[in-house]
XYZ file of C-alpha atoms in Angstrom:
755
model
C 86.796 62.014 128.901
C 85.741 64.380 131.138
C 85.024 68.225 130.241
C 88.497 69.123 132.830
C 90.835 66.436 131.547
C 89.451 67.507 127.703
C 90.220 71.267 128.495
C 93.778 69.964 129.740
C 94.428 68.251 126.646
C 92.876 71.525 124.402
C 95.382 73.511 126.256
C 98.449 71.230 126.390
C 98.432 70.256 123.020
C 101.385 71.837 121.156
C 101.325 74.857 120.605
C 100.893 75.498 124.135
C 98.198 77.648 125.364
C 95.690 79.998 122.941
C 97.774 82.587 121.167
C 100.501 83.553 119.205
C 102.269 86.347 117.393
C 102.114 86.332 113.510
C 103.331 89.056 111.423
C 100.818 91.258 109.020
C 103.815 91.960 106.339
C 105.814 90.111 104.214
C 109.239 89.418 105.545
C 110.317 86.943 102.629
C 113.053 88.540 101.541
C 116.257 90.659 102.713
C 114.381 93.679 101.389
C 111.564 93.198 103.783
C 113.820 92.907 106.940
C 115.458 95.879 106.312
C 111.804 97.618 106.126
C 110.184 95.798 109.337
C 113.955 96.243 111.574
C 116.995 98.104 110.692
C 117.918 100.751 108.534
C 113.899 100.746 107.614
C 112.090 101.193 110.801
C 113.924 104.330 112.109
C 111.341 106.174 109.810
C 108.989 105.652 111.732
C 109.927 106.235 114.871
C 111.152 109.888 113.741
C 107.750 110.241 112.140
C 106.305 109.363 115.880
C 108.719 111.430 117.624
C 107.311 114.376 115.957
C 103.466 113.597 116.504
C 102.666 111.107 119.124
C 99.330 110.523 117.378
C 101.030 108.697 114.025
C 101.600 105.796 116.617
C 97.890 104.607 115.154
C 99.401 104.631 112.219
C 102.824 103.192 111.761
C 102.449 100.423 114.834
C 99.989 97.898 115.859
C 98.728 100.240 118.867
C 95.508 100.960 117.312
C 94.379 97.367 117.568
C 96.078 96.336 120.688
C 94.119 96.020 123.729
C 96.298 95.081 127.383
C 94.227 92.324 129.219
C 95.684 93.087 132.537
C 94.972 91.135 135.973
C 96.403 90.241 139.070
C 94.248 86.583 139.433
C 92.761 87.874 142.663
C 88.855 87.544 141.840
C 89.092 84.896 139.443
C 85.409 83.687 138.043
C 84.994 80.601 140.131
C 88.212 79.943 141.272
C 88.527 83.373 143.453
C 92.306 85.042 144.523
C 94.457 81.803 142.423
C 97.076 85.127 141.912
C 98.470 86.360 138.587
C 100.316 83.391 136.937
C 97.340 80.873 137.723
C 95.067 83.308 136.023
C 96.926 83.318 132.542
C 94.773 80.786 130.571
C 92.001 82.543 131.696
C 93.483 86.117 130.224
C 94.468 84.154 127.180
C 90.640 83.277 126.772
C 89.961 86.478 127.102
C 92.317 87.491 124.263
C 90.908 84.966 122.105
C 87.526 86.317 122.288
C 88.320 89.533 121.340
C 90.240 88.375 118.302
C 87.377 85.950 117.690
C 84.431 88.015 117.765
C 86.284 91.678 116.984
C 89.322 91.292 114.960
C 90.978 92.964 117.855
C 94.371 91.636 119.091
C 95.730 91.344 122.731
C 98.492 90.728 125.213
C 97.545 89.360 128.217
C 99.639 90.791 131.183
C 99.547 88.995 134.417
C 100.794 91.057 137.283
C 102.012 90.009 140.803
C 101.353 92.643 142.442
C 98.238 92.822 145.204
C 98.918 96.705 146.026
C 96.781 99.164 143.841
C 99.392 101.357 144.134
C 102.023 99.455 142.298
C 99.505 98.168 139.984
C 98.534 101.220 138.891
C 102.040 102.807 138.344
C 102.676 99.588 136.407
C 99.791 99.391 134.105
C 99.757 102.950 133.687
C 103.239 103.031 132.642
C 101.987 101.065 129.341
C 99.857 103.752 128.047
C 102.132 103.870 124.609
C 102.007 99.977 123.821
C 98.569 99.910 123.977
C 95.167 101.174 122.514
C 93.498 99.980 125.819
C 93.400 98.263 128.993
C 90.803 95.340 129.683
C 91.140 95.009 133.963
C 90.362 91.568 134.493
C 89.376 89.751 137.739
C 90.413 91.670 140.257
C 88.904 91.974 143.615
C 86.608 94.592 145.301
C 86.916 97.049 146.356
C 90.159 96.732 144.691
C 89.121 97.249 141.500
C 86.839 99.964 141.815
C 90.003 102.506 142.850
C 92.379 100.878 140.088
C 90.323 101.479 137.526
C 89.238 104.998 138.423
C 92.692 106.010 138.987
C 93.758 104.401 135.832
C 91.358 106.321 134.133
C 92.342 109.392 135.094
C 95.953 108.790 134.606
C 95.799 107.421 130.957
C 94.420 108.693 127.776
C 93.344 105.151 126.590
C 89.993 103.680 127.450
C 90.313 101.652 130.576
C 87.559 99.096 131.112
C 86.890 97.186 133.680
C 84.788 94.216 132.457
C 84.013 92.479 135.503
C 82.111 95.135 136.696
C 80.628 96.892 133.922
C 80.252 94.222 130.915
C 77.467 92.413 133.076
C 75.691 95.865 133.892
C 75.436 96.634 129.990
C 74.461 93.004 128.711
C 71.938 92.914 131.289
C 70.983 96.384 130.891
C 69.940 95.305 127.384
C 67.671 92.747 128.608
C 66.109 95.028 131.122
C 65.014 97.403 128.338
C 63.608 94.902 126.413
C 61.403 93.043 129.460
C 60.215 96.934 130.181
C 59.167 96.613 126.788
C 57.532 93.334 126.972
C 55.334 94.161 130.339
C 54.797 97.127 129.413
C 56.313 98.736 132.684
C 57.936 102.053 132.420
C 61.941 102.261 134.008
C 60.879 105.104 136.068
C 58.354 102.888 137.663
C 60.305 100.059 138.640
C 61.155 99.033 141.978
C 64.647 97.135 141.489
C 66.263 94.545 143.842
C 69.779 93.398 143.633
C 71.139 90.251 145.682
C 74.808 91.230 146.086
C 76.799 94.309 146.753
C 80.251 93.524 144.746
C 81.959 95.068 141.863
C 79.361 93.571 139.504
C 76.013 94.583 141.385
C 77.163 97.875 142.388
C 78.512 98.911 138.662
C 74.752 97.420 137.132
C 73.129 98.950 139.826
C 74.740 102.635 138.554
C 74.267 101.324 135.073
C 70.388 100.841 135.840
C 70.306 104.269 137.164
C 71.592 106.113 133.941
C 69.015 103.955 132.045
C 66.532 105.936 133.974
C 65.603 103.960 137.266
C 65.684 106.180 140.393
C 68.104 105.308 142.766
C 65.714 105.480 145.189
C 64.166 102.489 143.666
C 67.121 100.331 143.764
C 66.939 97.927 146.924
C 70.825 96.369 147.537
C 71.277 93.174 149.877
C 74.649 91.577 150.696
C 74.884 88.355 152.588
C 73.899 90.457 155.887
C 70.663 91.268 154.545
C 69.471 94.875 153.162
C 71.715 98.290 152.617
C 70.166 100.475 155.260
C 70.784 103.871 156.481
C 71.370 102.456 159.713
C 74.111 100.268 158.360
C 75.761 103.506 156.402
C 75.386 105.321 159.847
C 77.542 101.997 161.489
C 79.943 102.139 158.967
C 79.009 98.674 157.663
C 79.104 100.302 154.040
C 81.479 100.498 151.197
C 81.969 104.102 149.779
C 80.870 102.425 146.837
C 77.793 100.442 147.966
C 76.698 103.328 150.459
C 74.827 105.484 148.123
C 72.293 102.378 147.690
C 71.622 102.383 151.331
C 67.399 102.816 151.512
C 65.982 104.200 154.341
C 63.968 101.451 155.248
C 64.340 98.947 158.139
C 67.363 96.331 158.502
C 65.591 93.193 156.450
C 66.496 90.012 154.546
C 66.406 89.706 150.904
C 62.633 88.082 150.873
C 61.826 91.629 152.318
C 63.124 93.449 149.973
C 61.871 91.050 147.028
C 57.848 91.504 148.021
C 56.708 93.849 145.725
C 59.301 94.182 143.333
C 59.461 93.990 139.914
C 63.058 93.347 139.132
C 65.419 91.056 140.436
C 68.863 91.199 139.926
C 71.238 88.334 141.487
C 74.931 88.575 141.556
C 75.437 86.611 144.894
C 75.146 82.823 145.015
C 73.164 80.146 143.981
C 69.865 78.715 145.575
C 69.078 81.555 147.666
C 65.870 82.797 146.123
C 62.833 80.452 146.981
C 59.465 80.242 144.807
C 58.076 82.162 147.824
C 60.162 85.049 147.252
C 59.043 84.871 143.461
C 55.426 84.704 144.380
C 56.101 87.685 146.246
C 57.142 90.019 143.816
C 54.588 92.801 141.417
C 52.856 91.264 138.377
C 54.961 89.858 135.385
C 58.106 89.885 137.228
C 61.479 90.240 135.771
C 64.105 87.560 137.508
C 68.064 87.591 136.423
C 69.203 85.191 138.124
C 72.723 85.387 137.473
C 75.399 83.652 139.397
C 77.487 80.798 137.835
C 77.311 78.557 137.336
C 74.432 77.824 140.161
C 71.808 80.818 139.492
C 70.050 82.547 142.742
C 67.263 80.791 141.809
C 66.636 77.420 138.906
C 65.290 78.715 135.731
C 62.392 75.930 135.760
C 61.611 76.862 139.660
C 61.343 80.385 139.185
C 59.478 79.951 135.936
C 56.636 77.541 137.577
C 56.549 79.778 140.708
C 53.490 81.730 139.429
C 50.875 81.678 136.551
C 51.515 85.009 135.025
C 54.607 86.332 132.701
C 57.831 85.422 134.278
C 61.076 86.973 132.265
C 64.255 85.185 133.034
C 67.864 85.382 132.817
C 70.824 83.874 133.696
C 74.296 83.680 132.962
C 74.422 79.974 131.562
C 73.978 79.205 128.191
C 71.499 76.309 129.135
C 68.929 78.404 129.387
C 67.095 81.391 127.438
C 68.140 84.674 127.618
C 72.540 84.341 128.757
C 73.654 87.504 129.680
C 77.453 86.700 128.591
C 79.878 89.519 128.661
C 81.117 88.455 124.932
C 78.376 90.671 123.675
C 79.486 93.469 125.465
C 83.607 94.299 125.514
C 84.463 92.932 122.114
C 82.240 95.211 120.110
C 82.974 98.283 122.839
C 86.462 98.064 122.299
C 86.405 97.967 118.944
C 84.320 101.429 118.803
C 86.248 102.891 121.602
C 89.607 101.687 119.709
C 88.444 102.904 115.913
C 87.140 106.598 117.365
C 90.443 106.883 119.260
C 88.492 107.367 122.565
C 90.396 108.578 125.147
C 87.655 106.667 127.391
C 84.540 104.489 127.564
C 82.239 106.366 129.402
C 78.551 106.481 129.803
C 76.669 107.325 126.698
C 78.936 104.836 125.127
C 77.791 102.035 127.298
C 74.429 103.252 126.955
C 74.566 102.954 123.261
C 76.017 99.813 123.266
C 72.900 98.292 125.642
C 70.346 99.749 123.889
C 71.839 99.074 120.052
C 71.896 94.933 121.696
C 68.418 95.267 122.414
C 67.560 96.990 118.546
C 68.897 93.799 117.506
C 66.908 91.343 119.833
C 64.289 92.484 117.856
C 65.511 92.089 114.357
C 64.767 88.617 112.398
C 67.336 86.326 113.494
C 69.780 84.613 110.707
C 69.335 81.219 110.373
C 72.834 80.177 110.617
C 72.641 81.970 114.343
C 69.615 79.533 114.873
C 71.237 76.513 113.366
C 74.422 76.861 115.868
C 71.995 76.641 118.812
C 70.462 73.626 117.582
C 67.334 75.366 115.407
C 65.773 76.940 118.274
C 63.059 79.272 118.460
C 64.592 82.854 118.577
C 62.263 85.060 118.188
C 62.092 88.440 120.668
C 59.812 88.065 123.008
C 60.189 86.522 126.937
C 62.678 83.683 126.091
C 64.409 85.720 123.439
C 65.648 89.912 125.022
C 69.136 89.358 123.730
C 71.394 88.261 121.233
C 73.370 85.348 120.962
C 76.717 85.968 121.226
C 77.266 84.218 117.623
C 75.088 86.185 115.845
C 77.906 88.281 113.839
C 75.561 91.594 113.611
C 76.631 92.239 116.974
C 79.891 93.652 115.667
C 78.229 95.836 112.737
C 75.219 97.210 114.575
C 76.447 97.615 118.490
C 80.474 99.031 117.557
C 78.895 101.810 115.154
C 76.761 103.056 118.048
C 79.632 102.862 120.312
C 81.651 104.807 118.080
C 78.958 107.252 117.214
C 78.239 107.805 121.039
C 82.362 108.563 121.516
C 82.232 111.320 118.801
C 79.140 112.755 120.071
C 80.025 112.604 123.712
C 82.967 114.616 122.628
C 85.698 111.744 123.617
C 86.922 110.782 120.083
C 89.786 111.703 118.557
C 88.497 110.399 114.794
C 85.771 111.037 112.988
C 84.066 108.410 111.504
C 81.985 108.435 108.459
C 79.668 105.801 110.201
C 77.994 104.504 106.733
C 81.508 103.413 105.447
C 82.748 102.441 109.181
C 79.897 99.885 109.400
C 81.098 98.716 105.821
C 84.417 98.183 107.486
C 83.150 96.392 110.005
C 81.356 93.684 107.795
C 84.405 93.400 105.829
C 85.940 91.917 109.260
C 83.798 88.899 109.232
C 85.291 88.318 105.271
C 86.049 88.768 101.944
C 82.334 87.609 101.101
C 80.985 89.914 103.103
C 82.916 93.253 101.560
C 82.286 91.922 97.931
C 78.674 91.814 98.275
C 78.482 95.250 100.130
C 79.479 96.157 96.646
C 76.782 94.930 94.835
C 74.221 95.693 97.838
C 74.814 99.174 97.645
C 74.531 98.920 93.905
C 71.454 97.344 94.318
C 70.306 100.521 97.417
C 70.835 103.153 94.785
C 67.959 101.675 92.457
C 65.559 99.163 93.968
C 64.434 96.698 91.517
C 60.938 94.275 91.820
C 62.181 90.753 92.202
C 59.281 88.344 92.122
C 60.040 85.920 94.350
C 58.301 82.378 93.185
C 57.957 80.645 96.415
C 56.604 83.159 98.367
C 55.097 81.267 100.236
C 57.776 80.039 102.104
C 59.628 81.402 105.702
C 62.804 82.097 104.406
C 61.495 83.747 101.488
C 59.339 86.114 103.677
C 61.817 86.579 105.924
C 64.519 87.281 103.206
C 61.594 89.983 101.863
C 61.344 91.925 105.028
C 65.227 92.024 105.277
C 65.407 93.521 101.357
C 62.227 95.910 102.300
C 64.120 96.958 105.571
C 67.256 97.387 104.072
C 66.214 99.387 100.658
C 67.702 96.371 98.711
C 64.744 95.686 96.395
C 60.988 95.800 96.107
C 60.220 92.412 96.356
C 57.261 90.191 95.291
C 55.834 87.507 97.034
C 54.262 84.741 94.859
C 51.371 82.575 96.305
C 48.325 82.356 98.346
C 47.690 86.140 99.678
C 46.353 85.108 103.317
C 48.684 82.155 103.870
C 51.493 84.741 103.250
C 49.644 87.207 105.455
C 49.385 84.533 108.008
C 53.340 83.832 107.892
C 54.103 87.422 108.181
C 51.820 87.688 111.385
C 53.313 84.892 112.568
C 56.865 85.749 112.325
C 55.777 88.800 114.231
C 57.622 91.017 110.569
C 56.745 94.716 110.412
C 56.624 95.025 106.478
C 53.704 94.944 104.120
C 54.146 92.308 101.667
C 53.492 92.641 97.928
C 51.807 89.927 96.967
C 51.060 88.474 93.635
C 48.395 85.829 94.133
C 48.401 83.269 90.765
C 44.354 82.505 92.042
C 43.484 86.802 91.087
C 41.537 86.980 87.181
C 43.863 89.999 87.130
C 46.680 87.707 86.113
C 44.964 85.211 83.597
C 46.497 86.681 80.616
C 49.600 85.415 81.513
C 48.485 82.118 80.339
C 46.972 82.968 77.273
C 50.737 85.210 76.248
C 52.373 81.374 77.812
C 50.208 79.708 75.318
C 51.283 81.893 72.438
C 54.893 81.422 73.274
C 54.901 77.472 73.766
C 51.677 76.268 71.582
C 54.200 75.095 68.732
C 56.292 73.198 71.031
C 53.289 71.056 72.282
C 51.908 72.988 75.245
C 48.065 73.190 74.922
C 45.760 76.207 76.111
C 45.044 74.008 79.245
C 48.878 73.238 80.224
C 49.650 76.951 80.155
C 46.288 78.040 82.339
C 47.514 74.841 84.540
C 51.051 75.984 84.770
C 50.494 79.478 85.657
C 48.013 78.656 88.571
C 50.006 75.835 90.044
C 53.643 76.655 89.125
C 55.352 79.604 91.140
C 57.995 79.265 88.855
C 56.289 79.028 85.627
C 54.275 82.587 87.495
C 57.524 84.140 88.175
C 58.799 83.616 85.209
C 55.872 85.566 82.874
C 55.603 88.001 85.607
C 59.164 89.426 84.524
C 59.051 88.419 80.498
C 55.550 90.811 80.927
C 57.239 93.436 82.753
C 55.543 93.224 85.736
C 58.757 92.471 87.691
C 62.211 93.189 87.028
C 63.576 90.327 88.132
C 62.987 86.410 89.704
C 64.439 84.103 92.099
C 62.978 80.198 92.409
C 64.365 77.212 93.143
C 64.564 77.411 97.300
C 62.290 74.052 97.809
C 63.157 71.821 94.643
C 65.820 70.442 92.490
C 67.965 72.964 90.495
C 67.387 71.421 86.505
C 63.201 71.891 87.672
C 63.702 75.275 88.840
C 66.238 76.491 85.853
C 63.521 74.880 83.226
C 60.720 77.558 83.289
C 62.700 80.801 82.914
C 64.940 79.189 80.491
C 61.656 78.352 78.285
C 59.647 81.570 79.312
C 62.358 84.325 79.561
C 65.171 82.542 77.883
C 68.878 83.595 76.834
C 69.797 87.330 75.995
C 70.002 88.056 72.021
C 74.291 87.837 72.476
C 74.083 84.337 74.004
C 72.796 81.324 72.954
C 73.698 79.452 76.249
C 73.269 80.442 79.998
C 76.100 79.416 82.827
C 75.690 79.497 86.582
C 78.947 81.046 88.425
C 79.933 80.617 91.876
C 81.936 83.810 93.338
C 84.168 81.998 95.809
C 86.192 84.853 98.148
C 89.342 84.240 100.069
C 90.617 85.842 103.175
C 92.106 88.328 99.870
C 91.403 86.780 96.669
C 88.352 86.482 94.560
C 87.879 83.922 91.725
C 84.695 83.279 90.152
C 84.303 79.797 88.805
C 82.077 79.181 85.869
C 80.323 76.805 84.508
C 78.852 75.103 87.729
C 75.358 74.122 87.477
C 74.074 73.923 83.524
C 76.128 73.158 80.267
C 77.261 69.546 80.590
C 79.743 68.992 78.049
C 80.208 72.299 76.459
C 81.645 73.304 72.868
C 84.527 75.767 72.293
C 81.646 78.180 71.512
C 79.978 78.196 74.760
C 83.249 78.396 76.326
C 84.109 81.008 75.039
C 80.441 82.662 75.490
C 80.521 81.458 78.917
C 83.649 83.375 79.274
C 82.218 86.712 78.308
C 79.635 86.446 80.451
C 81.575 85.628 83.489
C 83.821 88.380 83.092
C 80.672 90.734 82.808
C 79.590 89.268 86.757
C 82.685 90.096 87.820
C 82.664 93.629 86.501
C 79.653 94.555 88.630
C 81.831 93.339 91.652
C 83.978 96.042 90.728
C 86.423 92.960 89.781
C 88.663 93.438 86.145
C 88.493 90.325 85.099
C 91.513 87.934 84.224
C 90.145 84.852 82.158
C 92.082 81.228 82.535
C 90.166 78.562 80.268
C 91.440 74.988 82.791
C 92.468 71.945 81.530
C 95.267 69.004 82.647
C 97.336 70.699 79.892
C 99.497 74.023 80.078
C 99.708 75.428 76.630
C 99.831 72.532 74.069
C 101.692 70.092 76.496
C 98.949 67.639 75.756
C 97.216 67.310 72.316
C 93.878 66.130 71.630
C 90.465 67.015 71.392
C 89.478 67.518 75.110
C 92.552 70.468 75.596
C 91.714 71.718 72.550
C 88.287 72.831 73.653
C 89.841 75.261 75.822
C 92.349 76.176 73.323
C 89.834 76.853 70.729
C 87.989 79.349 72.881
C 91.061 81.518 73.670
C 91.319 82.036 70.245
C 87.743 83.113 69.643
C 87.689 85.245 72.260
C 90.937 86.832 71.310
C 89.031 88.062 68.019
C 85.841 88.982 69.639
C 85.903 92.720 69.935
C 83.628 92.557 73.005
C 86.031 90.296 75.054
C 88.128 93.032 76.115
C 89.625 91.286 79.078
C 92.744 89.355 79.687
C 92.150 85.860 78.605
C 94.333 82.784 78.304
C 94.566 78.798 77.807
C 94.836 76.006 78.104
C 96.116 76.032 81.190
C 96.697 73.887 84.598
C 94.355 75.270 87.780
C 97.386 75.663 89.436
C 99.384 77.631 86.665
C 96.317 79.911 86.650
C 96.012 80.944 90.337
C 99.662 80.814 91.668
C 101.647 84.149 90.288
C 105.159 82.585 90.421
C 104.375 79.578 88.065
C 101.998 82.121 85.968
C 104.946 84.782 85.955
C 108.121 82.732 85.760
C 107.377 79.207 83.397
C 104.805 80.387 81.910
C 105.926 84.659 81.488
C 104.727 84.912 77.758
C 101.028 84.196 79.538
C 98.529 87.107 78.233
C 96.980 87.670 81.880
C 98.474 90.389 84.558
C 98.809 88.685 87.322
C 96.606 85.340 88.545
C 93.294 84.484 87.255
C 90.007 85.707 89.370
C 87.752 84.137 86.497
C 87.961 80.087 85.889
C 86.298 78.788 82.966
C 86.123 74.665 83.682
C 86.000 72.604 80.942
C 83.058 70.943 81.632
C 80.285 70.497 84.659
C 81.557 67.871 86.319
C 84.856 69.588 86.736
C 83.269 72.743 87.308
C 81.236 71.344 90.071
C 83.928 68.811 91.920
C 86.214 71.847 91.210
C 84.025 75.029 93.225
C 83.326 72.239 96.228
C 86.568 71.069 96.738
C 87.623 75.099 97.044
C 84.681 75.826 99.429
C 85.547 72.812 101.668
C 89.291 72.139 101.422
C 90.391 76.114 100.653
C 88.241 77.830 103.261
C 86.178 79.705 100.672
C 82.311 81.240 101.040
C 80.758 80.689 98.295
C 78.099 82.757 96.580
C 75.963 81.869 93.732
C 75.260 80.277 91.714
C 74.429 82.994 89.861
C 72.710 82.574 86.644
C 74.517 84.571 83.425
C 73.412 85.023 79.880
C 69.343 85.196 80.337
C 67.682 87.717 78.497
C 66.129 89.121 81.506
C 67.601 88.720 85.415
C 66.558 85.384 86.873
C 68.724 83.443 89.037
C 68.072 79.665 90.890
C 68.758 79.099 94.624
C 69.800 75.993 95.891
C 67.910 74.355 97.912
C 68.392 74.754 101.737
C 69.434 78.461 101.178
C 69.999 80.335 104.196
C 68.395 84.226 104.367
C 71.309 86.226 103.766
C 71.916 84.119 100.926
C 68.500 84.749 99.056
C 69.356 88.442 99.917
C 72.497 88.364 98.391
C 71.348 86.621 95.269
C 68.333 89.178 94.615
C 71.452 92.206 95.144
C 72.956 90.578 92.141
C 69.550 90.361 90.443
C 68.710 93.979 91.068
C 71.756 95.013 89.981
C 71.648 92.952 86.877
C 68.261 94.837 86.193
C 70.155 98.119 86.840
C 72.781 96.850 84.187
C 70.220 96.079 81.145
C 68.477 99.507 82.135
C 71.881 101.671 81.583
C 72.620 99.263 78.452
C 69.191 100.043 76.745
């Protein structure tokens, strides 16, 4: 099947198109309907009539953008008209929702007259929180945007003009840093003089490039003062007319530091690239064929050629999706009256800064494990990098507030957390723990300190103030990796080969000599097994917590901390807990990694420790001990275990939380079943702590919930230990390591407060 056939099938498959409307409030009862419509809806209507700004409180206006077009300049298709452009506008709405959780109504207007277009859109101001103009031909697009900005008190943004300007501006900021040049000294040549080119040139001026340093060319050659005097230029291109002789693009490129192509493919030759200044920057952004092919430009000369295109199959794709969703998100949340130049600059600068940070593993995997590290081939973040939402958006909102166009003041720290929560419940839950960790960071020993992912995680922990990581391993090897990764942090290292740690072997031998461990074996374990070394660091109070297990099997990583640190005074058993986050609920599952066939006593103990863990996430535990029977419907030794565990917990004064069982899994989590059929159950709502009868059930259960239920899993978190020790899963990403470190720090903080 060809791409075109696949696309047609994709759009035609029922339901047709790509978008739908869904309700955000319950409509399942007559009461719900009377609130949603008549008579209840009159109340918010009266409130808004009294104060129009209350529309943001009582309607979806504050999260609704109108994507408006007449289809007169659809990318790659030209003037195809309003109706034919609808798939594109729906697609724009998909991107708004996918990347910034913004709702969209696409509006296609059969209006070619700018006056009629402006009048129609201006009349929609009460409906939308912002207007995104799309695929409108020049020069009408300039006039339409300007007039709508003047008439409307909500943001109006023509993405075809400003999107490319902002994203390529971010790339330019980083290209300048790499080449060591100054913005004020750059000589810039533009190929193209349409909406995108003129808007990009104006934006570059706002970034600091002198207007007189910009030479712009159209299909007739250089925009010169002679052509301006001859009325060959429009009011939008005339400001870029240069006092030079008429000439061709090749003349304009000679000696230029930067080439910006927003025209047509194949118009730049290798000779033209060779005529440019040293270490040239080439943004060939014509689609689908750039002004010069990537490989041709890179091979045209021997020095560094920094190249960007509009294509996804080459490095440095200038993709507008990095801009408009997040710019509108910040503008909407600040209730800005417009998107101004400071907000656009803030977006470009935030994108440039983000590209210099370590790239999450999930992003690398999404792009086929390509090397993504700041440099000539990585100037701007990738569109699938979720950090753009909470790095760029707050910068835009802050600029709106500082420039005086915001009607709402935001606490930027709280706002960033709200944005992270839009990415999923797991982000929201982890933010609770990470904020706790930041309040009093602890020393976390990282057993596999020479591993690249562990080192990157340590750098992130340090940057965010989550923990004080200590990397266990060869110091020279660790520093070499830090340098190769380009990380800017001073890694604290504990090298087992250093003599200062010799007493660890003596202490380990003293503790294990009656369990078959010789002096020589103890010395070998401490010097060659980083899990034993990290465990000894925690046990000897040289670290407050430890992580291990990234590169080997869970049981082998668990053994050293169990032997060295052991379980807590009030615990005889450790257990593994996963936190599963769904869209609107959180469930803690135990035991999923440690105890094969726990007794009733073990189940009771695991339940208490899991409830304690839930409270560290600010979740009040409601524990259900699971079985295949409900409250005595079956009577055998298997179901007796959870039933007896519940009895033990009810007699335990430390078990100060709701608990019941035995019960089936659906009974535990479905409120209607629990409150209806089993209204006598001692749970004040659906269970959020699920205790499985054995390891087999626990492991199967959490994985089914994760894969089929769409839950995000955080863990496993080890409970019941005397001191914080957690075992990673093989293949965990950097974010997983950082999250588990945050849990370990919060655990250490709790132990300090209990002492």
